[in-house]
Short mmCIF file of C-alpha atoms in Angstrom, two decimals:
data_model
loop_
_atom_site.label_atom_id
_atom_site.label_comp_id
_atom_site.label_asym_id
_atom_site.label_seq_id
_atom_site.Cartn_x
_atom_site.Cartn_y
_atom_site.Cartn_z
CA MET A 94 30.64 172.76 -195.69
CA THR A 95 27.97 175.50 -195.44
CA THR A 96 26.34 178.05 -193.07
CA SER A 97 23.69 175.49 -192.57
CA SER A 98 26.20 172.96 -190.91
CA THR A 99 26.99 172.16 -187.59
CA ILE A 100 30.65 171.12 -185.81
CA ALA A 101 30.24 170.02 -182.49
CA ILE A 102 33.73 170.02 -180.17
CA VAL A 103 33.23 167.39 -177.02
CA GLY A 104 36.03 168.44 -174.69
CA GLY A 105 36.75 171.67 -173.00
CA GLY A 106 40.24 171.70 -172.61
CA LEU A 107 42.86 173.75 -174.94
CA ALA A 108 42.44 171.48 -177.73
CA GLY A 109 38.39 172.10 -178.05
CA ALA A 110 39.29 175.90 -177.53
CA LYS A 111 41.89 175.89 -180.38
CA ALA A 112 39.61 173.96 -182.54
CA ALA A 113 36.78 176.73 -182.20
CA GLU A 114 39.43 179.07 -183.08
CA ALA A 115 40.90 177.23 -186.09
CA LEU A 116 37.38 176.83 -187.49
CA ARG A 117 36.90 180.76 -187.60
CA ASP A 118 40.20 181.38 -188.88
CA ASN A 119 39.46 179.03 -191.80
CA ASP A 120 36.49 181.07 -192.51
CA PHE A 121 33.69 178.59 -191.34
CA ASP A 122 30.52 180.32 -190.78
CA GLY A 123 28.86 177.40 -189.92
CA HIS A 124 27.33 176.62 -186.38
CA VAL A 125 30.04 175.55 -183.85
CA VAL A 126 29.14 174.27 -180.64
CA LEU A 127 31.46 173.27 -178.06
CA PHE A 128 30.79 170.94 -175.15
CA ALA A 129 32.86 170.99 -172.09
CA ALA A 130 32.56 168.94 -168.87
CA GLU A 131 33.42 171.91 -166.56
CA ASP A 132 32.05 174.89 -165.72
CA HIS A 133 35.02 176.40 -166.36
CA LEU A 134 36.15 178.48 -169.50
CA PRO A 135 38.83 175.98 -171.60
CA TYR A 136 41.85 176.06 -169.80
CA GLU A 137 45.39 174.76 -170.50
CA ARG A 138 46.84 171.89 -168.15
CA PRO A 139 50.48 172.12 -167.78
CA PRO A 140 50.57 174.96 -165.63
CA LEU A 141 48.35 173.09 -162.76
CA SER A 142 51.79 171.34 -161.54
CA LYS A 143 53.80 173.96 -162.57
CA GLU A 144 53.31 177.67 -161.99
CA TYR A 145 49.76 177.60 -160.32
CA LEU A 146 51.13 175.51 -157.47
CA ALA A 147 53.93 177.79 -157.19
CA GLY A 148 51.74 180.89 -157.43
CA LYS A 149 53.10 182.45 -160.14
CA LYS A 150 50.09 181.71 -162.13
CA LYS A 151 46.12 181.91 -161.52
CA LEU A 152 43.43 180.75 -163.72
CA ASP A 153 42.97 183.05 -165.72
CA ASP A 154 46.42 183.51 -167.07
CA PHE A 155 46.06 180.06 -168.59
CA THR A 156 42.23 180.28 -169.42
CA ALA A 157 42.35 179.99 -173.29
CA ASP A 158 40.25 182.61 -174.43
CA PRO A 159 37.63 184.76 -172.17
CA ALA A 160 34.26 184.74 -172.72
CA ALA A 161 33.90 187.22 -174.65
CA TRP A 162 35.61 185.77 -177.73
CA TYR A 163 33.28 182.73 -177.98
CA ARG A 164 30.11 185.25 -178.01
CA ASP A 165 32.04 187.61 -180.40
CA HIS A 166 32.98 184.48 -182.58
CA ASN A 167 29.29 183.11 -182.52
CA VAL A 168 30.51 179.61 -180.79
CA GLU A 169 28.06 178.05 -178.53
CA LEU A 170 29.68 177.25 -175.34
CA ARG A 171 28.00 174.67 -172.89
CA LEU A 172 29.97 174.47 -170.11
CA GLY A 173 29.23 171.79 -167.33
CA THR A 174 27.78 169.48 -169.98
CA GLU A 175 28.91 166.34 -170.53
CA VAL A 176 28.02 164.31 -173.74
CA THR A 177 26.53 161.15 -172.85
CA ALA A 178 26.85 159.65 -175.60
CA VAL A 179 27.43 159.34 -180.08
CA ASP A 180 24.96 158.32 -182.39
CA ALA A 181 27.53 158.04 -185.59
CA ALA A 182 24.50 156.41 -187.95
CA GLU A 183 22.33 159.64 -186.91
CA HIS A 184 24.91 162.22 -186.21
CA THR A 185 23.76 162.95 -182.84
CA LEU A 186 25.04 163.48 -179.58
CA ALA A 187 22.98 162.37 -176.38
CA LEU A 188 23.25 165.19 -173.10
CA PRO A 189 22.02 164.45 -169.70
CA ASP A 190 18.99 166.20 -170.25
CA GLY A 191 17.92 163.80 -172.37
CA THR A 192 18.23 165.98 -175.48
CA THR A 193 20.15 165.63 -178.64
CA VAL A 194 22.21 167.70 -180.77
CA GLY A 195 22.74 167.23 -184.29
CA TYR A 196 26.09 167.42 -186.27
CA ASP A 197 27.90 167.45 -189.36
CA LYS A 198 31.21 166.79 -188.52
CA LEU A 199 32.59 165.68 -184.82
CA LEU A 200 35.35 166.20 -182.76
CA LEU A 201 36.43 164.58 -180.18
CA ALA A 202 39.21 166.36 -177.45
CA THR A 203 38.09 164.38 -174.48
CA GLY A 204 41.62 164.14 -173.20
CA SER A 205 42.01 161.94 -170.33
CA ALA A 206 41.53 161.32 -166.53
CA SER A 207 43.66 160.56 -163.87
CA ARG A 208 44.48 156.61 -163.32
CA ARG A 209 42.62 155.72 -159.88
CA PRO A 210 45.05 152.27 -158.89
CA PRO A 211 42.68 149.92 -156.84
CA ILE A 212 44.98 150.65 -153.37
CA PRO A 213 42.88 150.60 -150.47
CA GLY A 214 42.48 153.83 -148.84
CA ALA A 215 42.64 155.72 -151.93
CA ASP A 216 38.98 157.50 -151.43
CA ALA A 217 40.04 158.78 -148.06
CA ALA A 218 39.74 162.23 -147.66
CA GLY A 219 43.31 164.06 -148.44
CA VAL A 220 44.15 162.10 -151.02
CA HIS A 221 44.62 163.99 -154.28
CA TYR A 222 44.63 163.48 -157.69
CA LEU A 223 45.15 166.26 -159.97
CA ARG A 224 43.49 166.73 -163.83
CA THR A 225 41.46 169.95 -163.16
CA ILE A 226 41.68 173.24 -161.68
CA ASP A 227 39.56 172.39 -158.71
CA ASP A 228 41.70 169.28 -157.81
CA ALA A 229 44.67 171.78 -158.44
CA ALA A 230 42.91 174.23 -155.90
CA ALA A 231 42.34 171.50 -153.26
CA LEU A 232 46.37 170.64 -153.30
CA SER A 233 47.21 173.51 -152.87
CA ALA A 234 45.08 174.38 -149.88
CA ALA A 235 46.84 171.27 -148.38
CA LEU A 236 50.37 172.19 -149.23
CA THR A 237 50.61 174.83 -146.33
CA PRO A 238 54.49 175.44 -144.91
CA GLY A 239 55.87 172.95 -142.44
CA SER A 240 52.50 169.84 -143.17
CA SER A 241 54.01 166.89 -145.21
CA LEU A 242 53.11 165.59 -148.78
CA ALA A 243 53.32 162.05 -149.87
CA ILE A 244 53.48 161.62 -153.56
CA VAL A 245 52.89 158.12 -155.42
CA GLY A 246 54.69 157.98 -158.58
CA ALA A 247 57.53 159.48 -159.70
CA GLY A 248 56.40 160.68 -163.50
CA TRP A 249 56.46 164.31 -164.43
CA ILE A 250 53.02 165.09 -162.58
CA GLY A 251 54.16 163.80 -159.54
CA LEU A 252 58.10 165.12 -159.21
CA GLU A 253 56.68 168.66 -160.38
CA VAL A 254 54.07 168.76 -157.93
CA ALA A 255 57.02 167.82 -155.66
CA ALA A 256 59.18 170.65 -156.93
CA GLY A 257 56.41 172.82 -156.62
CA ALA A 258 55.63 171.66 -152.60
CA ARG A 259 59.44 171.78 -151.64
CA GLY A 260 59.19 175.62 -152.84
CA ARG A 261 56.43 175.83 -150.51
CA ASP A 262 58.63 174.30 -147.24
CA VAL A 263 56.65 171.08 -147.68
CA LYS A 264 57.89 167.89 -146.78
CA VAL A 265 57.87 165.29 -149.74
CA THR A 266 58.17 161.70 -150.08
CA VAL A 267 58.12 160.18 -153.49
CA VAL A 268 57.07 156.61 -154.11
CA GLU A 269 57.96 155.06 -157.39
CA ALA A 270 57.66 151.46 -158.01
CA ALA A 271 60.31 151.36 -160.73
CA HIS A 272 64.23 151.66 -159.95
CA LEU A 273 64.25 155.27 -161.29
CA PRO A 274 61.77 158.27 -161.66
CA LEU A 275 60.83 159.01 -165.35
CA LEU A 276 62.14 155.41 -166.51
CA ALA A 277 59.49 154.40 -169.08
CA ALA A 278 59.48 158.66 -170.42
CA LEU A 279 63.50 159.09 -170.46
CA GLY A 280 65.29 156.22 -169.79
CA ALA A 281 67.57 155.27 -167.40
CA GLU A 282 70.20 157.92 -167.99
CA VAL A 283 68.85 160.95 -168.01
CA GLY A 284 66.27 159.33 -165.16
CA GLU A 285 69.28 159.52 -162.98
CA VAL A 286 70.01 163.23 -163.20
CA PHE A 287 65.99 163.68 -161.65
CA ALA A 288 67.05 161.43 -159.33
CA LYS A 289 69.32 163.58 -158.05
CA LEU A 290 67.79 166.44 -158.10
CA HIS A 291 65.00 165.73 -156.51
CA ARG A 292 67.31 164.31 -153.28
CA GLU A 293 68.83 167.13 -153.72
CA HIS A 294 66.27 169.68 -153.01
CA GLY A 295 65.25 167.17 -149.82
CA VAL A 296 62.55 164.78 -151.54
CA ASP A 297 62.51 161.45 -149.79
CA LEU A 298 62.80 159.23 -152.95
CA ARG A 299 61.74 156.04 -152.24
CA LEU A 300 62.24 153.86 -155.83
CA ASP A 301 61.55 150.16 -156.05
CA GLN A 302 58.97 150.35 -153.88
CA SER A 303 55.00 149.45 -154.36
CA VAL A 304 52.13 150.93 -152.22
CA GLN A 305 50.19 147.92 -150.08
CA GLU A 306 47.71 150.81 -148.42
CA ILE A 307 46.73 154.81 -147.73
CA THR A 308 46.76 154.54 -143.88
CA THR A 309 43.62 156.42 -142.19
CA ASP A 310 42.43 157.41 -139.16
CA ASN A 311 38.74 157.99 -139.23
CA GLY A 312 38.45 158.35 -142.86
CA THR A 313 40.96 160.57 -143.68
CA ALA A 314 44.43 159.85 -144.81
CA THR A 315 47.36 159.63 -143.07
CA GLY A 316 50.18 158.72 -145.12
CA LEU A 317 51.36 155.25 -146.57
CA ARG A 318 52.42 151.57 -145.43
CA LEU A 319 54.83 150.49 -148.28
CA GLY A 320 55.57 147.24 -149.85
CA ASP A 321 58.77 146.35 -147.14
CA GLY A 322 56.52 146.70 -144.50
CA SER A 323 57.76 150.77 -143.64
CA THR A 324 55.15 153.59 -143.81
CA VAL A 325 55.29 157.13 -144.68
CA ALA A 326 53.61 160.19 -142.44
CA ALA A 327 52.05 161.98 -144.60
CA ASP A 328 48.95 165.08 -143.79
CA ALA A 329 48.16 164.59 -147.57
CA VAL A 330 48.60 161.76 -150.61
CA LEU A 331 48.52 162.09 -154.15
CA ILE A 332 48.46 159.72 -156.50
CA ALA A 333 50.02 160.24 -159.89
CA VAL A 334 50.25 157.21 -161.41
CA GLY A 335 49.63 158.43 -165.25
CA ALA A 336 46.78 159.32 -166.87
CA ALA A 337 43.93 156.91 -168.89
CA PRO A 338 42.38 158.27 -171.93
CA ASN A 339 38.82 159.05 -171.98
CA ILE A 340 38.01 157.23 -174.94
CA GLY A 341 34.45 155.44 -173.98
CA LEU A 342 32.55 157.90 -176.26
CA ALA A 343 34.83 156.96 -178.97
CA GLU A 344 34.13 152.94 -178.01
CA GLN A 345 30.92 153.64 -177.92
CA ALA A 346 30.28 155.49 -181.20
CA GLY A 347 31.83 152.45 -182.84
CA LEU A 348 35.41 154.02 -183.56
CA ALA A 349 38.42 151.92 -184.16
CA ILE A 350 40.78 152.09 -181.39
CA ALA A 351 44.45 151.43 -181.27
CA ASP A 352 47.37 152.12 -178.72
CA GLY A 353 45.27 153.16 -176.36
CA GLY A 354 43.39 155.63 -178.44
CA VAL A 355 41.19 156.54 -181.26
CA LEU A 356 42.90 155.23 -184.40
CA VAL A 357 43.15 158.13 -186.39
CA ASP A 358 45.30 158.91 -189.63
CA ALA A 359 48.12 161.79 -190.25
CA SER A 360 45.22 164.09 -191.01
CA LEU A 361 43.14 162.95 -187.50
CA ARG A 362 40.45 161.29 -189.02
CA SER A 363 38.75 158.50 -187.10
CA SER A 364 37.53 155.08 -188.84
CA ASP A 365 34.32 157.30 -189.45
CA PRO A 366 34.91 159.80 -192.03
CA ASP A 367 32.86 162.39 -190.03
CA ILE A 368 34.65 162.03 -186.56
CA TYR A 369 37.84 163.37 -185.77
CA ALA A 370 40.11 163.00 -182.64
CA VAL A 371 42.97 165.12 -181.17
CA GLY A 372 45.26 165.40 -178.17
CA ASP A 373 45.04 162.75 -175.06
CA ILE A 374 43.02 160.06 -177.14
CA ALA A 375 44.74 160.61 -181.03
CA ALA A 376 46.57 157.54 -181.80
CA ALA A 377 47.96 159.11 -185.05
CA GLN A 378 49.84 157.57 -188.15
CA HIS A 379 52.83 159.76 -188.20
CA PRO A 380 54.17 160.92 -191.70
CA PHE A 381 57.57 160.80 -190.48
CA PHE A 382 58.35 158.21 -187.79
CA GLY A 383 56.15 155.76 -189.91
CA ALA A 384 54.23 154.43 -187.13
CA ARG A 385 51.18 155.07 -184.84
CA ILE A 386 51.91 157.38 -181.92
CA ARG A 387 49.60 158.47 -178.83
CA THR A 388 51.18 161.25 -176.63
CA GLU A 389 49.78 162.82 -173.77
CA HIS A 390 51.36 166.25 -174.17
CA TRP A 391 50.55 169.63 -173.97
CA ALA A 392 51.40 170.69 -178.37
CA ASN A 393 49.32 167.86 -179.53
CA ALA A 394 46.15 169.85 -178.01
CA LEU A 395 48.08 173.06 -178.87
CA LYS A 396 48.74 172.14 -182.67
CA GLN A 397 46.12 169.43 -183.75
CA PRO A 398 43.15 171.32 -183.73
CA ALA A 399 44.18 173.01 -186.80
CA VAL A 400 45.09 170.00 -188.80
CA ALA A 401 41.50 168.24 -187.59
CA ALA A 402 39.30 171.97 -188.32
CA ALA A 403 41.24 171.78 -192.11
CA GLY A 404 40.18 168.60 -192.63
CA MET A 405 36.47 168.92 -191.46
CA LEU A 406 36.17 171.55 -193.84
CA GLY A 407 37.89 169.34 -196.41
CA LYS A 408 41.26 170.64 -196.90
CA SER A 409 44.27 168.74 -197.15
CA ALA A 410 46.39 168.76 -194.07
CA GLU A 411 48.35 166.58 -192.10
CA TYR A 412 50.15 166.81 -188.59
CA ASP A 413 53.69 165.93 -188.70
CA GLU A 414 54.75 167.90 -186.06
CA LEU A 415 58.03 165.90 -183.68
CA PRO A 416 56.30 165.23 -180.13
CA TYR A 417 57.38 167.79 -177.62
CA PHE A 418 57.07 168.41 -173.87
CA PHE A 419 58.72 170.39 -171.63
CA THR A 420 59.08 170.64 -167.68
CA ASP A 421 60.46 172.98 -164.93
CA GLN A 422 61.37 172.07 -161.88
CA TYR A 423 63.54 173.44 -159.07
CA ASP A 424 66.32 175.03 -161.11
CA LEU A 425 65.88 172.79 -164.32
CA GLY A 426 63.96 173.67 -167.33
CA MET A 427 64.02 171.86 -170.18
CA GLU A 428 62.88 170.68 -173.65
CA TYR A 429 62.26 166.97 -174.78
CA VAL A 430 61.68 166.39 -178.91
CA GLY A 431 61.16 163.59 -180.55
CA HIS A 432 60.13 159.71 -180.26
CA ALA A 433 62.69 157.19 -178.80
CA PRO A 434 60.58 154.24 -177.58
CA GLU A 435 63.52 151.48 -178.63
CA TYR A 436 66.61 153.68 -178.23
CA GLN A 437 69.72 152.14 -178.18
CA ARG A 438 71.90 154.82 -176.20
CA VAL A 439 71.94 158.58 -175.03
CA VAL A 440 74.75 160.88 -175.85
CA PHE A 441 75.13 163.83 -173.36
CA ARG A 442 76.36 167.07 -174.56
CA GLY A 443 77.87 169.57 -171.79
CA ASP A 444 77.75 169.67 -168.01
CA VAL A 445 75.43 166.73 -166.88
CA ALA A 446 76.47 167.36 -163.19
CA GLY A 447 76.14 171.39 -163.55
CA ARG A 448 72.09 170.88 -165.20
CA GLU A 449 73.20 172.22 -168.28
CA PHE A 450 73.52 170.04 -171.15
CA VAL A 451 71.59 168.44 -174.21
CA ALA A 452 71.02 164.70 -174.91
CA PHE A 453 70.60 162.61 -177.65
CA TRP A 454 68.63 159.34 -177.66
CA LEU A 455 70.32 157.23 -180.96
CA ASP A 456 69.34 154.08 -182.25
CA ALA A 457 72.20 151.45 -183.64
CA ASP A 458 73.03 153.41 -186.67
CA ASN A 459 73.70 156.75 -184.44
CA HIS A 460 70.65 158.12 -185.68
CA VAL A 461 68.82 160.73 -183.47
CA LEU A 462 65.54 160.00 -182.48
CA ALA A 463 65.38 162.28 -179.67
CA GLY A 464 66.76 165.21 -177.95
CA MET A 465 66.28 167.26 -174.78
CA ASN A 466 68.28 170.01 -174.22
CA VAL A 467 68.40 171.29 -170.13
CA ASN A 468 69.51 174.74 -168.86
CA VAL A 469 70.39 175.58 -172.87
CA TRP A 470 68.30 177.17 -175.33
CA ASP A 471 68.32 177.93 -178.44
CA VAL A 472 68.98 174.73 -179.75
CA LEU A 473 65.95 173.05 -179.99
CA ASP A 474 65.68 173.87 -183.96
CA ASP A 475 69.40 172.15 -184.02
CA VAL A 476 68.01 169.05 -182.85
CA LYS A 477 64.71 168.66 -184.94
CA ALA A 478 66.94 168.94 -187.34
CA LEU A 479 68.81 166.37 -186.39
CA ILE A 480 66.32 163.89 -186.29
CA ARG A 481 64.28 165.03 -189.50
CA SER A 482 67.54 164.50 -191.31
CA ALA A 483 67.20 161.13 -190.83
CA GLU A 484 70.99 161.01 -190.86
CA PRO A 485 73.67 159.07 -188.87
CA VAL A 486 75.79 161.69 -186.40
CA ASP A 487 79.13 161.08 -185.16
CA PRO A 488 78.52 160.48 -181.46
CA ASP A 489 81.65 162.44 -180.51
CA ARG A 490 81.11 164.91 -182.54
CA ILE A 491 77.91 165.94 -181.21
CA ALA A 492 79.28 165.41 -177.34
CA ASP A 493 81.36 168.08 -178.26
CA PRO A 494 80.00 171.31 -177.13
CA ALA A 495 82.80 172.79 -179.45
CA GLN A 496 80.78 171.32 -182.48
CA PRO A 497 78.09 173.69 -183.97
CA LEU A 498 75.11 170.94 -183.67
CA SER A 499 73.99 171.75 -187.25
CA ILE A 500 77.25 170.44 -188.83
CA ARG A 501 77.23 166.44 -188.25
#
């Protein structure tokens, strides 16, 4: 591409920042413009429910790049600017003030929004969602020692906030429709580990429960009314029932949509050859798994932009990283790698009760589909190698801590 070319990036999160970095690292000297809906510099989101709520990090600590970086690298940063439409035929973006900006290549990194279920009372004061730093600041202000918090949803955000709140001496009740926390993400075997973890730390975990209403008094949330007729009193309510990918622009632009996201190939190119998509919205063909995968994880926002940038610059690249995510809750730190939507069994290696173990998700032929290390470090590369080997393992052998993981 020439110095007169323009690459536009829509999305002011980590993925947008990393895309701008990758373009300059690949010696693209044309115009780069990054549109961020928030007024803040692009930042990472995982700390919002982890270190930020725990008081261990401030926004500056997880801001992707300082303002000087964008200036020094001639990246036009348009903060507080939400692109309203994409005209793929004309290669233009429409802005709220009625102006348009042209592009030669476009990267969509629009991320996700918190799902907002139609629960009566969900718009009351004192009801929180967690997606932005402003959301996190408002929630943090509500978590005063001795107060109470009701959390709707026992997924990653709900459980991480529960852990942070308990660390601040807040009484926490978590209500979950499934019979275990993290059931969709990890399955029953490991979901039990997290249920026990939170109960040991004083969380009132209400499973197999629906929320009928957020109770209010003069427009302010006072707690929850559950499907069994019981109530939960709370000074604040967090709704954490998952994320919805922001694919409105992609749909309006006429891009192919699949699996809840923008259909992209392994190079992260969409059905329009001049538009790429990364992060939460990218339903990407994965070369290793031979399947389309869309995950809402930090690792994609961190690493996919370099592949998309290469593609936009006419270079050959494919995103073949194994899906990866991590969490920190109380004394439990873990990493998960792989993709196991249809696993047949889970094999544990180590001390599950003591929360120092590795778990493996296997298929019917004993191939390792995914692995998770809990408070056991320096094994991630071995777990990845087992997955990528595509060879069956001996379940008894990988369950034995005396046996090296590198030997099948």
